[in-house]
Each structure stands twice: as C-alpha cells, then as structure tokens.
mmCIF file of C-alpha atoms in Angstrom:
data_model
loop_
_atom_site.group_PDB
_atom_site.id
_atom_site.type_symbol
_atom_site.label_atom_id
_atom_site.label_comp_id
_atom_site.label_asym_id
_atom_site.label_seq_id
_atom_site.Cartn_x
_atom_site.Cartn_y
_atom_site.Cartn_z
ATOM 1 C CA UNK X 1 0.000 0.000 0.000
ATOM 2 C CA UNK X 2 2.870 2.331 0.478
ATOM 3 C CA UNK X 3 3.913 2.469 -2.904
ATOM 4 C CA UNK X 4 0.079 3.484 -3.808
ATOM 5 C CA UNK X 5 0.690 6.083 -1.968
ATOM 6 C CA UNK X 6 4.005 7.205 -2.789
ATOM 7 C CA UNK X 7 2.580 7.109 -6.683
ATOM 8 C CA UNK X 8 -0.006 8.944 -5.628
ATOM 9 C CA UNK X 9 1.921 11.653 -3.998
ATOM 10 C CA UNK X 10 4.162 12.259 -6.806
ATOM 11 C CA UNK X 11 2.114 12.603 -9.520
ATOM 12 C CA UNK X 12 -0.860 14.495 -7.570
ATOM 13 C CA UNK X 13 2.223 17.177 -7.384
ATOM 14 C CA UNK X 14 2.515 17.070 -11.152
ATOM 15 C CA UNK X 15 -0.956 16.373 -12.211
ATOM 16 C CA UNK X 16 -3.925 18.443 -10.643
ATOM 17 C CA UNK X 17 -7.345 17.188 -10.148
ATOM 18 C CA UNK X 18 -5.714 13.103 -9.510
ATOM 19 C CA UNK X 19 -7.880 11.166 -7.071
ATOM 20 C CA UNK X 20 -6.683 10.530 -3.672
ATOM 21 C CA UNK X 21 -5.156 7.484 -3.104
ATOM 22 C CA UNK X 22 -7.017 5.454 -0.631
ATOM 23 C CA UNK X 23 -6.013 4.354 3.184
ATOM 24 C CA UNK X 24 -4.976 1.105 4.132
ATOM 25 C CA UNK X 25 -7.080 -1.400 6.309
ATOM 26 C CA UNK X 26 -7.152 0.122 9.218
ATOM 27 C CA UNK X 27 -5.635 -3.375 10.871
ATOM 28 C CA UNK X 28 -2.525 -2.298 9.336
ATOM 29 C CA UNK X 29 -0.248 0.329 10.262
ATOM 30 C CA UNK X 30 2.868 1.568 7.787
ATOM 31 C CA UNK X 31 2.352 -1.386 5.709
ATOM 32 C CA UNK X 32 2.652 -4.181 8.493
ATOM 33 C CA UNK X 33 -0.107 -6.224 10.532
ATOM 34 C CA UNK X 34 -0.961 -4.435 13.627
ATOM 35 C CA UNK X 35 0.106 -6.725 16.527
ATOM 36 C CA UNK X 36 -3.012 -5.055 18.185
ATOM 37 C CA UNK X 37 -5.328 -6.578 15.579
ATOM 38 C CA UNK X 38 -8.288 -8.752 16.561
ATOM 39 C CA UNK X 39 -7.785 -12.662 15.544
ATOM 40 C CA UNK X 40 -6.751 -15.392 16.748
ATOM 41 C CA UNK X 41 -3.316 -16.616 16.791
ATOM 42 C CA UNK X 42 -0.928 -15.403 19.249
ATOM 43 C CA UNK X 43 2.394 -16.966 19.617
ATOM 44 C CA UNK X 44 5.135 -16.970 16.570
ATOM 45 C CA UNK X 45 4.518 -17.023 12.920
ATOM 46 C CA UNK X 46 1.861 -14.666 12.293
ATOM 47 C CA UNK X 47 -1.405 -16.346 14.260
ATOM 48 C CA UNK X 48 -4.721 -16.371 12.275
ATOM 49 C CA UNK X 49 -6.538 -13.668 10.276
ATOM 50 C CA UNK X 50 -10.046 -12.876 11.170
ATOM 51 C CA UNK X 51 -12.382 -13.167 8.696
ATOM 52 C CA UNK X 52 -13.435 -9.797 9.011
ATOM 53 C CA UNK X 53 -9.454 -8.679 8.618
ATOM 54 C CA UNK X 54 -10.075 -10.364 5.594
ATOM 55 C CA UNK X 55 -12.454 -8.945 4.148
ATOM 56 C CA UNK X 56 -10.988 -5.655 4.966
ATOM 57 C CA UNK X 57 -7.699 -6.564 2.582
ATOM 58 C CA UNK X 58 -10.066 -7.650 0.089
ATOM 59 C CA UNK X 59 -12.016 -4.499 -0.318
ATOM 60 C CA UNK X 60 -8.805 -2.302 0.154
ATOM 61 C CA UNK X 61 -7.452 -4.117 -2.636
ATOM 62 C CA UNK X 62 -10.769 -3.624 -4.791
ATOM 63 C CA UNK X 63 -10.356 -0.142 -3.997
ATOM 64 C CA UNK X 64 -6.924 0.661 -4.839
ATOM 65 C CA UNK X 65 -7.506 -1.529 -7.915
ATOM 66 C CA UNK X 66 -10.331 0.771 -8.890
ATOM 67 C CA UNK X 67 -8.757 3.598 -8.010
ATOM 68 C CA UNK X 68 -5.192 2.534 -10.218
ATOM 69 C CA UNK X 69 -7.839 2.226 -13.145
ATOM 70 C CA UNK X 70 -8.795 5.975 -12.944
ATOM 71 C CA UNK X 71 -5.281 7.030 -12.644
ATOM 72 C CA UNK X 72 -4.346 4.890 -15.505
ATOM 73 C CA UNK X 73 -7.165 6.693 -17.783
ATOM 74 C CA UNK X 74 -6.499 10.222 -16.218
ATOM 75 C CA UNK X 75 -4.569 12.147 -18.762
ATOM 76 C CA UNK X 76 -1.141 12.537 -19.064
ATOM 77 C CA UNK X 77 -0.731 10.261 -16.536
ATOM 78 C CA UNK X 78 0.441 7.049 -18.347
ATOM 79 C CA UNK X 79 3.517 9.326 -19.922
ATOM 80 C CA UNK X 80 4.656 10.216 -16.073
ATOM 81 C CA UNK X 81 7.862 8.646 -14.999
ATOM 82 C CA UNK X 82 6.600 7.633 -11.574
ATOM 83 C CA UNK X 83 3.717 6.078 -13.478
ATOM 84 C CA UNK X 84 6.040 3.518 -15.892
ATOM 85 C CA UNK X 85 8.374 2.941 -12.914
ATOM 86 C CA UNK X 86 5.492 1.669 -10.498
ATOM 87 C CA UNK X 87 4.566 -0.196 -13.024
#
C-alpha cells in the first residue's frame, strides 16, 4: 500500500485534479499487521486472520484496484515517470 501512496503523492504534485489514493485497512499500520489486531493466533509465525481482517484486505485491494484504473485513464498520466516505474 505504500507504494500506492508514494505514486499517488508524486504525480498528484505534477498532475492536478488526480484522485486521492485510498487508506490502508485500518488493521494495518505503515504497511505491516498491527500486533493489536483482533484474531486469533498469538504466539510466533503470524497467528490467524479474522475473517473480518479479511475482508478488509479484500475491499482495500478492490479499492486501490479501482482507483489505479482511474489514474491509468487520467490524462497525461500514463507518460509520467513515476507512473512507468510503479509499473
């Protein structure tokens, strides 16, 4: 997610008007599992995932998906550096 929002950054400084990238689940904090996060598990290796954690990754990803679409079609966008390097 934090290279969403690093692509985001640097174009919205070079094209006006881009959509605003959106936030991460909020069980996640700078791109890692929050060890406060509901779920089972406990103990080494990463425990279990709640189902509603989840579902939570799932529509993140649906929304940055949805959102790289529009940034893809917004023009000049595709001829950005940032853009061809992310990708």
């Amino acid at each position: 997610h934090v290279d969403f929002v690093a692509l985001g950054t640097a174009l919205s400084s070079v094209i006006p008007g881009l959509p605003a990238c959106p936030p991460p689940p909020s069980s996640f904090s700078g791109g890692h599992r929050s060890s406060t996060s509901s779920g089972g598990g406990g103990g080494g290796g990463g425990g279990g995932t709640s189902r509603e954690e989840v579902n939570e990754m799932v529509e993140t990803r649906h929304a940055l998906q949805g959102w790289l679409t529009s940034v893809l079609l917004y023009p000049g966008a595709r001829e950005s550096p940032h853009l061809r390097q992310f990708l």
